[in-house]
Amino acid sequence: MSGDRAAYLQVARDIREQVSSGQLKPGDKLPSFAALSEHYKVSNTVIRAAMLLLKAEGLIDGRQSKCVYVTDPHPR
């Protein structure tokens, strides 16, 4: 991916698309930062920036033990 700035936006877009397509569902655990970093061929810093963006959008939520989950867009 080209440039850290564009890379985190691409990673966030890809994960966002996986959520909207149903490939990732509410409650699903995302891979570790290390696994995402390896998959997207980017640094942990890029993954962290993408996760912060997705968390700000309310698409994901961090939990204790550093696991990240897809949120439920329609909480009961």
PDB file of N, CA, C and O in Angstrom:
ATOM      1  N   MET A   1       0.855  -1.189   0.000  1.00  0.00           N
ATOM      2  CA  MET A   1       0.000   0.000   0.000  1.00  0.00           C
ATOM      3  C   MET A   1       0.885   1.230   0.000  1.00  0.00           C
ATOM      4  O   MET A   1       1.924   1.235   0.619  1.00  0.00           O
ATOM      5  N   SER A   2       0.438   2.244  -0.645  1.00  0.00           N
ATOM      6  CA  SER A   2       1.283   3.421  -0.806  1.00  0.00           C
ATOM      7  C   SER A   2       1.023   4.473   0.251  1.00  0.00           C
ATOM      8  O   SER A   2      -0.091   4.954   0.383  1.00  0.00           O
ATOM      9  N   GLY A   3       2.049   4.783   1.001  1.00  0.00           N
ATOM     10  CA  GLY A   3       1.969   5.841   2.003  1.00  0.00           C
ATOM     11  C   GLY A   3       1.122   5.457   3.195  1.00  0.00           C
ATOM     12  O   GLY A   3       0.035   4.943   3.045  1.00  0.00           O
ATOM     13  N   ASP A   4       1.635   5.722   4.400  1.00  0.00           N
ATOM     14  CA  ASP A   4       0.910   5.378   5.622  1.00  0.00           C
ATOM     15  C   ASP A   4      -0.458   6.042   5.685  1.00  0.00           C
ATOM     16  O   ASP A   4      -1.425   5.445   6.124  1.00  0.00           O
ATOM     17  N   ARG A   5      -0.529   7.281   5.229  1.00  0.00           N
ATOM     18  CA  ARG A   5      -1.791   8.025   5.316  1.00  0.00           C
ATOM     19  C   ARG A   5      -2.876   7.361   4.482  1.00  0.00           C
ATOM     20  O   ARG A   5      -3.983   7.125   4.942  1.00  0.00           O
ATOM     21  N   ALA A   6      -2.563   7.042   3.261  1.00  0.00           N
ATOM     22  CA  ALA A   6      -3.534   6.389   2.390  1.00  0.00           C
ATOM     23  C   ALA A   6      -3.767   4.943   2.820  1.00  0.00           C
ATOM     24  O   ALA A   6      -4.871   4.435   2.696  1.00  0.00           O
ATOM     25  N   ALA A   7      -2.740   4.292   3.338  1.00  0.00           N
ATOM     26  CA  ALA A   7      -2.842   2.882   3.710  1.00  0.00           C
ATOM     27  C   ALA A   7      -3.880   2.668   4.809  1.00  0.00           C
ATOM     28  O   ALA A   7      -4.691   1.749   4.718  1.00  0.00           O
ATOM     29  N   TYR A   8      -3.890   3.506   5.835  1.00  0.00           N
ATOM     30  CA  TYR A   8      -4.850   3.280   6.920  1.00  0.00           C
ATOM     31  C   TYR A   8      -6.274   3.500   6.426  1.00  0.00           C
ATOM     32  O   TYR A   8      -7.206   2.814   6.859  1.00  0.00           O
ATOM     33  N   LEU A   9      -6.460   4.407   5.472  1.00  0.00           N
ATOM     34  CA  LEU A   9      -7.790   4.629   4.898  1.00  0.00           C
ATOM     35  C   LEU A   9      -8.230   3.420   4.068  1.00  0.00           C
ATOM     36  O   LEU A   9      -9.393   3.027   4.093  1.00  0.00           O
ATOM     37  N   GLN A  10      -7.284   2.813   3.364  1.00  0.00           N
ATOM     38  CA  GLN A  10      -7.595   1.623   2.567  1.00  0.00           C
ATOM     39  C   GLN A  10      -7.950   0.442   3.470  1.00  0.00           C
ATOM     40  O   GLN A  10      -8.879  -0.306   3.179  1.00  0.00           O
ATOM     41  N   VAL A  11      -7.195   0.261   4.544  1.00  0.00           N
ATOM     42  CA  VAL A  11      -7.478  -0.821   5.493  1.00  0.00           C
ATOM     43  C   VAL A  11      -8.858  -0.605   6.109  1.00  0.00           C
ATOM     44  O   VAL A  11      -9.680  -1.531   6.161  1.00  0.00           O
ATOM     45  N   ALA A  12      -9.135   0.618   6.557  1.00  0.00           N
ATOM     46  CA  ALA A  12     -10.435   0.925   7.161  1.00  0.00           C
ATOM     47  C   ALA A  12     -11.557   0.684   6.153  1.00  0.00           C
ATOM     48  O   ALA A  12     -12.595   0.107   6.495  1.00  0.00           O
ATOM     49  N   ARG A  13     -11.360   1.100   4.910  1.00  0.00           N
ATOM     50  CA  ARG A  13     -12.378   0.912   3.870  1.00  0.00           C
ATOM     51  C   ARG A  13     -12.652  -0.572   3.648  1.00  0.00           C
ATOM     52  O   ARG A  13     -13.796  -1.000   3.528  1.00  0.00           O
ATOM     53  N   ASP A  14     -11.587  -1.366   3.597  1.00  0.00           N
ATOM     54  CA  ASP A  14     -11.742  -2.796   3.371  1.00  0.00           C
ATOM     55  C   ASP A  14     -12.534  -3.447   4.509  1.00  0.00           C
ATOM     56  O   ASP A  14     -13.452  -4.226   4.266  1.00  0.00           O
ATOM     57  N   ILE A  15     -12.196  -3.120   5.740  1.00  0.00           N
ATOM     58  CA  ILE A  15     -12.901  -3.699   6.890  1.00  0.00           C
ATOM     59  C   ILE A  15     -14.354  -3.211   6.905  1.00  0.00           C
ATOM     60  O   ILE A  15     -15.277  -3.986   7.156  1.00  0.00           O
ATOM     61  N   ARG A  16     -14.568  -1.937   6.597  1.00  0.00           N
ATOM     62  CA  ARG A  16     -15.917  -1.375   6.517  1.00  0.00           C
ATOM     63  C   ARG A  16     -16.753  -2.150   5.489  1.00  0.00           C
ATOM     64  O   ARG A  16     -17.911  -2.475   5.736  1.00  0.00           O
ATOM     65  N   GLU A  17     -16.153  -2.452   4.334  1.00  0.00           N
ATOM     66  CA  GLU A  17     -16.852  -3.200   3.287  1.00  0.00           C
ATOM     67  C   GLU A  17     -17.177  -4.626   3.740  1.00  0.00           C
ATOM     68  O   GLU A  17     -18.238  -5.163   3.421  1.00  0.00           O
ATOM     69  N   GLN A  18     -16.261  -5.235   4.496  1.00  0.00           N
ATOM     70  CA  GLN A  18     -16.516  -6.580   5.015  1.00  0.00           C
ATOM     71  C   GLN A  18     -17.693  -6.579   5.987  1.00  0.00           C
ATOM     72  O   GLN A  18     -18.479  -7.523   6.019  1.00  0.00           O
ATOM     73  N   VAL A  19     -17.826  -5.507   6.766  1.00  0.00           N
ATOM     74  CA  VAL A  19     -18.941  -5.391   7.699  1.00  0.00           C
ATOM     75  C   VAL A  19     -20.247  -5.161   6.929  1.00  0.00           C
ATOM     76  O   VAL A  19     -21.253  -5.832   7.165  1.00  0.00           O
ATOM     77  N   SER A  20     -20.232  -4.236   5.974  1.00  0.00           N
ATOM     78  CA  SER A  20     -21.464  -3.923   5.241  1.00  0.00           C
ATOM     79  C   SER A  20     -21.932  -5.086   4.369  1.00  0.00           C
ATOM     80  O   SER A  20     -23.123  -5.261   4.145  1.00  0.00           O
ATOM     81  N   SER A  21     -21.003  -5.915   3.895  1.00  0.00           N
ATOM     82  CA  SER A  21     -21.371  -7.056   3.054  1.00  0.00           C
ATOM     83  C   SER A  21     -21.832  -8.253   3.885  1.00  0.00           C
ATOM     84  O   SER A  21     -22.347  -9.227   3.333  1.00  0.00           O
ATOM     85  N   GLY A  22     -21.622  -8.195   5.203  1.00  0.00           N
ATOM     86  CA  GLY A  22     -22.014  -9.308   6.060  1.00  0.00           C
ATOM     87  C   GLY A  22     -20.921 -10.339   6.249  1.00  0.00           C
ATOM     88  O   GLY A  22     -21.091 -11.320   6.960  1.00  0.00           O
ATOM     89  N   GLN A  23     -19.770 -10.108   5.603  1.00  0.00           N
ATOM     90  CA  GLN A  23     -18.639 -11.022   5.778  1.00  0.00           C
ATOM     91  C   GLN A  23     -18.179 -10.992   7.238  1.00  0.00           C
ATOM     92  O   GLN A  23     -17.808 -12.012   7.795  1.00  0.00           O
ATOM     93  N   LEU A  24     -18.201  -9.800   7.835  1.00  0.00           N
ATOM     94  CA  LEU A  24     -17.955  -9.632   9.268  1.00  0.00           C
ATOM     95  C   LEU A  24     -19.271  -9.213   9.894  1.00  0.00           C
ATOM     96  O   LEU A  24     -19.916  -8.279   9.428  1.00  0.00           O
ATOM     97  N   LYS A  25     -19.677  -9.928  10.955  1.00  0.00           N
ATOM     98  CA  LYS A  25     -20.958  -9.661  11.597  1.00  0.00           C
ATOM     99  C   LYS A  25     -20.758  -9.108  13.002  1.00  0.00           C
ATOM    100  O   LYS A  25     -19.690  -9.285  13.588  1.00  0.00           O
ATOM    101  N   PRO A  26     -21.773  -8.430  13.553  1.00  0.00           N
ATOM    102  CA  PRO A  26     -21.662  -7.930  14.927  1.00  0.00           C
ATOM    103  C   PRO A  26     -21.254  -9.047  15.878  1.00  0.00           C
ATOM    104  O   PRO A  26     -21.788 -10.154  15.818  1.00  0.00           O
ATOM    105  N   GLY A  27     -20.269  -8.749  16.709  1.00  0.00           N
ATOM    106  CA  GLY A  27     -19.748  -9.732  17.656  1.00  0.00           C
ATOM    107  C   GLY A  27     -18.549 -10.496  17.144  1.00  0.00           C
ATOM    108  O   GLY A  27     -17.848 -11.154  17.908  1.00  0.00           O
ATOM    109  N   ASP A  28     -18.302 -10.445  15.823  1.00  0.00           N
ATOM    110  CA  ASP A  28     -17.122 -11.124  15.274  1.00  0.00           C
ATOM    111  C   ASP A  28     -15.855 -10.465  15.790  1.00  0.00           C
ATOM    112  O   ASP A  28     -15.768  -9.244  15.877  1.00  0.00           O
ATOM    113  N   LYS A  29     -14.883 -11.302  16.100  1.00  0.00           N
ATOM    114  CA  LYS A  29     -13.583 -10.810  16.551  1.00  0.00           C
ATOM    115  C   LYS A  29     -12.704 -10.578  15.333  1.00  0.00           C
ATOM    116  O   LYS A  29     -12.606 -11.434  14.461  1.00  0.00           O
ATOM    117  N   LEU A  30     -12.088  -9.416  15.277  1.00  0.00           N
ATOM    118  CA  LEU A  30     -11.153  -9.130  14.189  1.00  0.00           C
ATOM    119  C   LEU A  30      -9.821  -9.824  14.474  1.00  0.00           C
ATOM    120  O   LEU A  30      -9.480 -10.075  15.634  1.00  0.00           O
ATOM    121  N   PRO A  31      -9.045 -10.108  13.434  1.00  0.00           N
ATOM    122  CA  PRO A  31      -7.708 -10.677  13.655  1.00  0.00           C
ATOM    123  C   PRO A  31      -6.839  -9.718  14.481  1.00  0.00           C
ATOM    124  O   PRO A  31      -7.137  -8.520  14.575  1.00  0.00           O
ATOM    125  N   SER A  32      -5.782 -10.235  15.036  1.00  0.00           N
ATOM    126  CA  SER A  32      -4.861  -9.413  15.827  1.00  0.00           C
ATOM    127  C   SER A  32      -4.224  -8.343  14.944  1.00  0.00           C
ATOM    128  O   SER A  32      -4.205  -8.467  13.714  1.00  0.00           O
ATOM    129  N   PHE A  33      -3.699  -7.310  15.594  1.00  0.00           N
ATOM    130  CA  PHE A  33      -3.010  -6.254  14.847  1.00  0.00           C
ATOM    131  C   PHE A  33      -1.877  -6.856  14.023  1.00  0.00           C
ATOM    132  O   PHE A  33      -1.666  -6.475  12.881  1.00  0.00           O
ATOM    133  N   ALA A  34      -1.154  -7.824  14.606  1.00  0.00           N
ATOM    134  CA  ALA A  34      -0.029  -8.446  13.895  1.00  0.00           C
ATOM    135  C   ALA A  34      -0.526  -9.179  12.649  1.00  0.00           C
ATOM    136  O   ALA A  34       0.075  -9.075  11.575  1.00  0.00           O
ATOM    137  N   ALA A  35      -1.641  -9.898  12.776  1.00  0.00           N
ATOM    138  CA  ALA A  35      -2.189 -10.631  11.628  1.00  0.00           C
ATOM    139  C   ALA A  35      -2.691  -9.661  10.565  1.00  0.00           C
ATOM    140  O   ALA A  35      -2.480  -9.882   9.365  1.00  0.00           O
ATOM    141  N   LEU A  36      -3.367  -8.586  10.987  1.00  0.00           N
ATOM    142  CA  LEU A  36      -3.844  -7.585  10.027  1.00  0.00           C
ATOM    143  C   LEU A  36      -2.673  -6.903   9.342  1.00  0.00           C
ATOM    144  O   LEU A  36      -2.701  -6.663   8.132  1.00  0.00           O
ATOM    145  N   SER A  37      -1.633  -6.607  10.119  1.00  0.00           N
ATOM    146  CA  SER A  37      -0.439  -5.966   9.582  1.00  0.00           C
ATOM    147  C   SER A  37       0.197  -6.845   8.503  1.00  0.00           C
ATOM    148  O   SER A  37       0.585  -6.369   7.430  1.00  0.00           O
ATOM    149  N   GLU A  38       0.263  -8.134   8.769  1.00  0.00           N
ATOM    150  CA  GLU A  38       0.840  -9.069   7.806  1.00  0.00           C
ATOM    151  C   GLU A  38      -0.067  -9.202   6.573  1.00  0.00           C
ATOM    152  O   GLU A  38       0.411  -9.197   5.438  1.00  0.00           O
ATOM    153  N   HIS A  39      -1.366  -9.295   6.793  1.00  0.00           N
ATOM    154  CA  HIS A  39      -2.324  -9.455   5.688  1.00  0.00           C
ATOM    155  C   HIS A  39      -2.279  -8.268   4.732  1.00  0.00           C
ATOM    156  O   HIS A  39      -2.261  -8.441   3.518  1.00  0.00           O
ATOM    157  N   TYR A  40      -2.273  -7.063   5.298  1.00  0.00           N
ATOM    158  CA  TYR A  40      -2.303  -5.855   4.463  1.00  0.00           C
ATOM    159  C   TYR A  40      -0.909  -5.354   4.083  1.00  0.00           C
ATOM    160  O   TYR A  40      -0.783  -4.377   3.353  1.00  0.00           O
ATOM    161  N   LYS A  41       0.133  -6.010   4.622  1.00  0.00           N
ATOM    162  CA  LYS A  41       1.525  -5.617   4.331  1.00  0.00           C
ATOM    163  C   LYS A  41       1.803  -4.166   4.724  1.00  0.00           C
ATOM    164  O   LYS A  41       2.365  -3.384   3.968  1.00  0.00           O
ATOM    165  N   VAL A  42       1.346  -3.818   5.951  1.00  0.00           N
ATOM    166  CA  VAL A  42       1.554  -2.470   6.488  1.00  0.00           C
ATOM    167  C   VAL A  42       2.051  -2.583   7.924  1.00  0.00           C
ATOM    168  O   VAL A  42       2.038  -3.660   8.512  1.00  0.00           O
ATOM    169  N   SER A  43       2.462  -1.464   8.494  1.00  0.00           N
ATOM    170  CA  SER A  43       2.965  -1.457   9.873  1.00  0.00           C
ATOM    171  C   SER A  43       1.806  -1.494  10.878  1.00  0.00           C
ATOM    172  O   SER A  43       0.652  -1.224  10.536  1.00  0.00           O
ATOM    173  N   ASN A  44       2.146  -1.817  12.122  1.00  0.00           N
ATOM    174  CA  ASN A  44       1.164  -1.788  13.209  1.00  0.00           C
ATOM    175  C   ASN A  44       0.576  -0.393  13.378  1.00  0.00           C
ATOM    176  O   ASN A  44      -0.578  -0.246  13.772  1.00  0.00           O
ATOM    177  N   THR A  45       1.372   0.624  13.089  1.00  0.00           N
ATOM    178  CA  THR A  45       0.901   2.008  13.201  1.00  0.00           C
ATOM    179  C   THR A  45      -0.257   2.260  12.238  1.00  0.00           C
ATOM    180  O   THR A  45      -1.234   2.923  12.588  1.00  0.00           O
ATOM    181  N   VAL A  46      -0.156   1.725  11.036  1.00  0.00           N
ATOM    182  CA  VAL A  46      -1.219   1.868  10.040  1.00  0.00           C
ATOM    183  C   VAL A  46      -2.483   1.151  10.523  1.00  0.00           C
ATOM    184  O   VAL A  46      -3.585   1.696  10.455  1.00  0.00           O
ATOM    185  N   ILE A  47      -2.329  -0.056  11.038  1.00  0.00           N
ATOM    186  CA  ILE A  47      -3.478  -0.820  11.549  1.00  0.00           C
ATOM    187  C   ILE A  47      -4.116  -0.077  12.716  1.00  0.00           C
ATOM    188  O   ILE A  47      -5.341   0.049  12.792  1.00  0.00           O
ATOM    189  N   ARG A  48      -3.293   0.442  13.607  1.00  0.00           N
ATOM    190  CA  ARG A  48      -3.815   1.186  14.766  1.00  0.00           C
ATOM    191  C   ARG A  48      -4.630   2.397  14.306  1.00  0.00           C
ATOM    192  O   ARG A  48      -5.721   2.659  14.816  1.00  0.00           O
ATOM    193  N   ALA A  49      -4.120   3.126  13.312  1.00  0.00           N
ATOM    194  CA  ALA A  49      -4.838   4.296  12.794  1.00  0.00           C
ATOM    195  C   ALA A  49      -6.173   3.881  12.176  1.00  0.00           C
ATOM    196  O   ALA A  49      -7.198   4.548  12.379  1.00  0.00           O
ATOM    197  N   ALA A  50      -6.181   2.776  11.441  1.00  0.00           N
ATOM    198  CA  ALA A  50      -7.427   2.282  10.836  1.00  0.00           C
ATOM    199  C   ALA A  50      -8.423   1.889  11.918  1.00  0.00           C
ATOM    200  O   ALA A  50      -9.616   2.208  11.828  1.00  0.00           O
ATOM    201  N   MET A  51      -7.945   1.230  12.978  1.00  0.00           N
ATOM    202  CA  MET A  51      -8.826   0.808  14.072  1.00  0.00           C
ATOM    203  C   MET A  51      -9.402   2.023  14.809  1.00  0.00           C
ATOM    204  O   MET A  51     -10.577   2.027  15.179  1.00  0.00           O
ATOM    205  N   LEU A  52      -8.580   3.048  15.009  1.00  0.00           N
ATOM    206  CA  LEU A  52      -9.073   4.260  15.670  1.00  0.00           C
ATOM    207  C   LEU A  52     -10.170   4.920  14.843  1.00  0.00           C
ATOM    208  O   LEU A  52     -11.175   5.386  15.384  1.00  0.00           O
ATOM    209  N   LEU A  53      -9.997   4.942  13.534  1.00  0.00           N
ATOM    210  CA  LEU A  53     -11.007   5.518  12.648  1.00  0.00           C
ATOM    211  C   LEU A  53     -12.305   4.714  12.714  1.00  0.00           C
ATOM    212  O   LEU A  53     -13.394   5.282  12.879  1.00  0.00           O
ATOM    213  N   LEU A  54     -12.199   3.399  12.623  1.00  0.00           N
ATOM    214  CA  LEU A  54     -13.388   2.542  12.669  1.00  0.00           C
ATOM    215  C   LEU A  54     -14.081   2.606  14.031  1.00  0.00           C
ATOM    216  O   LEU A  54     -15.305   2.557  14.112  1.00  0.00           O
ATOM    217  N   LYS A  55     -13.289   2.742  15.089  1.00  0.00           N
ATOM    218  CA  LYS A  55     -13.882   2.868  16.427  1.00  0.00           C
ATOM    219  C   LYS A  55     -14.631   4.200  16.542  1.00  0.00           C
ATOM    220  O   LYS A  55     -15.737   4.249  17.088  1.00  0.00           O
ATOM    221  N   ALA A  56     -14.061   5.269  16.004  1.00  0.00           N
ATOM    222  CA  ALA A  56     -14.720   6.581  16.023  1.00  0.00           C
ATOM    223  C   ALA A  56     -16.031   6.537  15.240  1.00  0.00           C
ATOM    224  O   ALA A  56     -16.992   7.237  15.583  1.00  0.00           O
ATOM    225  N   GLU A  57     -16.086   5.710  14.202  1.00  0.00           N
ATOM    226  CA  GLU A  57     -17.297   5.558  13.396  1.00  0.00           C
ATOM    227  C   GLU A  57     -18.309   4.636  14.069  1.00  0.00           C
ATOM    228  O   GLU A  57     -19.431   4.494  13.592  1.00  0.00           O
ATOM    229  N   GLY A  58     -17.893   3.973  15.157  1.00  0.00           N
ATOM    230  CA  GLY A  58     -18.793   3.065  15.860  1.00  0.00           C
ATOM    231  C   GLY A  58     -18.915   1.688  15.244  1.00  0.00           C
ATOM    232  O   GLY A  58     -19.800   0.922  15.613  1.00  0.00           O
ATOM    233  N   LEU A  59     -18.010   1.350  14.328  1.00  0.00           N
ATOM    234  CA  LEU A  59     -18.073   0.040  13.670  1.00  0.00           C
ATOM    235  C   LEU A  59     -17.414  -1.069  14.479  1.00  0.00           C
ATOM    236  O   LEU A  59     -17.761  -2.233  14.323  1.00  0.00           O
ATOM    237  N   ILE A  60     -16.438  -0.696  15.287  1.00  0.00           N
ATOM    238  CA  ILE A  60     -15.733  -1.696  16.097  1.00  0.00           C
ATOM    239  C   ILE A  60     -15.625  -1.193  17.525  1.00  0.00           C
ATOM    240  O   ILE A  60     -15.823  -0.017  17.806  1.00  0.00           O
ATOM    241  N   ASP A  61     -15.306  -2.135  18.414  1.00  0.00           N
ATOM    242  CA  ASP A  61     -15.139  -1.800  19.823  1.00  0.00           C
ATOM    243  C   ASP A  61     -14.004  -2.633  20.382  1.00  0.00           C
ATOM    244  O   ASP A  61     -13.945  -3.835  20.123  1.00  0.00           O
ATOM    245  N   GLY A  62     -13.112  -1.983  21.103  1.00  0.00           N
ATOM    246  CA  GLY A  62     -12.028  -2.708  21.753  1.00  0.00           C
ATOM    247  C   GLY A  62     -12.509  -3.255  23.072  1.00  0.00           C
ATOM    248  O   GLY A  62     -13.365  -2.671  23.723  1.00  0.00           O
ATOM    249  N   ARG A  63     -11.972  -4.389  23.465  1.00  0.00           N
ATOM    250  CA  ARG A  63     -12.326  -5.008  24.736  1.00  0.00           C
ATOM    251  C   ARG A  63     -11.041  -5.277  25.513  1.00  0.00           C
ATOM    252  O   ARG A  63      -9.961  -5.204  24.976  1.00  0.00           O
ATOM    253  N   GLN A  64     -11.226  -5.655  26.775  1.00  0.00           N
ATOM    254  CA  GLN A  64     -10.069  -6.032  27.576  1.00  0.00           C
ATOM    255  C   GLN A  64      -9.320  -7.133  26.842  1.00  0.00           C
ATOM    256  O   GLN A  64      -9.911  -7.855  26.065  1.00  0.00           O
ATOM    257  N   SER A  65      -8.090  -7.249  27.065  1.00  0.00           N
ATOM    258  CA  SER A  65      -7.173  -8.202  26.431  1.00  0.00           C
ATOM    259  C   SER A  65      -6.895  -7.844  24.970  1.00  0.00           C
ATOM    260  O   SER A  65      -6.432  -8.665  24.203  1.00  0.00           O
ATOM    261  N   LYS A  66      -7.190  -6.609  24.596  1.00  0.00           N
ATOM    262  CA  LYS A  66      -6.841  -6.050  23.293  1.00  0.00           C
ATOM    263  C   LYS A  66      -7.542  -6.721  22.115  1.00  0.00           C
ATOM    264  O   LYS A  66      -7.083  -6.636  21.003  1.00  0.00           O
ATOM    265  N   CYS A  67      -8.650  -7.381  22.354  1.00  0.00           N
ATOM    266  CA  CYS A  67      -9.433  -7.939  21.257  1.00  0.00           C
ATOM    267  C   CYS A  67     -10.326  -6.836  20.700  1.00  0.00           C
ATOM    268  O   CYS A  67     -10.798  -5.988  21.434  1.00  0.00           O
ATOM    269  N   VAL A  68     -10.551  -6.887  19.419  1.00  0.00           N
ATOM    270  CA  VAL A  68     -11.396  -5.891  18.766  1.00  0.00           C
ATOM    271  C   VAL A  68     -12.543  -6.636  18.098  1.00  0.00           C
ATOM    272  O   VAL A  68     -12.333  -7.632  17.409  1.00  0.00           O
ATOM    273  N   TYR A  69     -13.765  -6.153  18.340  1.00  0.00           N
ATOM    274  CA  TYR A  69     -14.961  -6.792  17.822  1.00  0.00           C
ATOM    275  C   TYR A  69     -15.772  -5.845  16.966  1.00  0.00           C
ATOM    276  O   TYR A  69     -15.769  -4.629  17.192  1.00  0.00           O
ATOM    277  N   VAL A  70     -16.525  -6.409  16.027  1.00  0.00           N
ATOM    278  CA  VAL A  70     -17.480  -5.634  15.245  1.00  0.00           C
ATOM    279  C   VAL A  70     -18.653  -5.321  16.174  1.00  0.00           C
ATOM    280  O   VAL A  70     -19.113  -6.194  16.914  1.00  0.00           O
ATOM    281  N   THR A  71     -19.130  -4.082  16.143  1.00  0.00           N
ATOM    282  CA  THR A  71     -20.240  -3.688  17.013  1.00  0.00           C
ATOM    283  C   THR A  71     -21.578  -3.996  16.362  1.00  0.00           C
ATOM    284  O   THR A  71     -21.671  -4.176  15.154  1.00  0.00           O
ATOM    285  N   ASP A  72     -22.611  -4.020  17.179  1.00  0.00           N
ATOM    286  CA  ASP A  72     -23.968  -4.200  16.698  1.00  0.00           C
ATOM    287  C   ASP A  72     -24.518  -2.826  16.340  1.00  0.00           C
ATOM    288  O   ASP A  72     -24.635  -1.967  17.215  1.00  0.00           O
ATOM    289  N   PRO A  73     -24.837  -2.583  15.064  1.00  0.00           N
ATOM    290  CA  PRO A  73     -25.314  -1.257  14.688  1.00  0.00           C
ATOM    291  C   PRO A  73     -26.697  -0.953  15.253  1.00  0.00           C
ATOM    292  O   PRO A  73     -27.118   0.196  15.298  1.00  0.00           O
ATOM    293  N   HIS A  74     -27.406  -1.990  15.712  1.00  0.00           N
ATOM    294  CA  HIS A  74     -28.753  -1.795  16.264  1.00  0.00           C
ATOM    295  C   HIS A  74     -28.836  -2.443  17.634  1.00  0.00           C
ATOM    296  O   HIS A  74     -29.427  -3.522  17.780  1.00  0.00           O
ATOM    297  N   PRO A  75     -28.219  -1.815  18.669  1.00  0.00           N
ATOM    298  CA  PRO A  75     -28.265  -2.438  19.997  1.00  0.00           C
ATOM    299  C   PRO A  75     -29.698  -2.538  20.490  1.00  0.00           C
ATOM    300  O   PRO A  75     -30.530  -1.705  20.186  1.00  0.00           O
ATOM    301  N   ARG A  76     -29.946  -3.590  21.250  1.00  0.00           N
ATOM    302  CA  ARG A  76     -31.327  -3.825  21.749  1.00  0.00           C
ATOM    303  C   ARG A  76     -31.619  -3.027  22.979  1.00  0.00           C
ATOM    304  O   ARG A  76     -30.906  -2.706  23.779  1.00  0.00           O
TER     305      ARG A  76
END
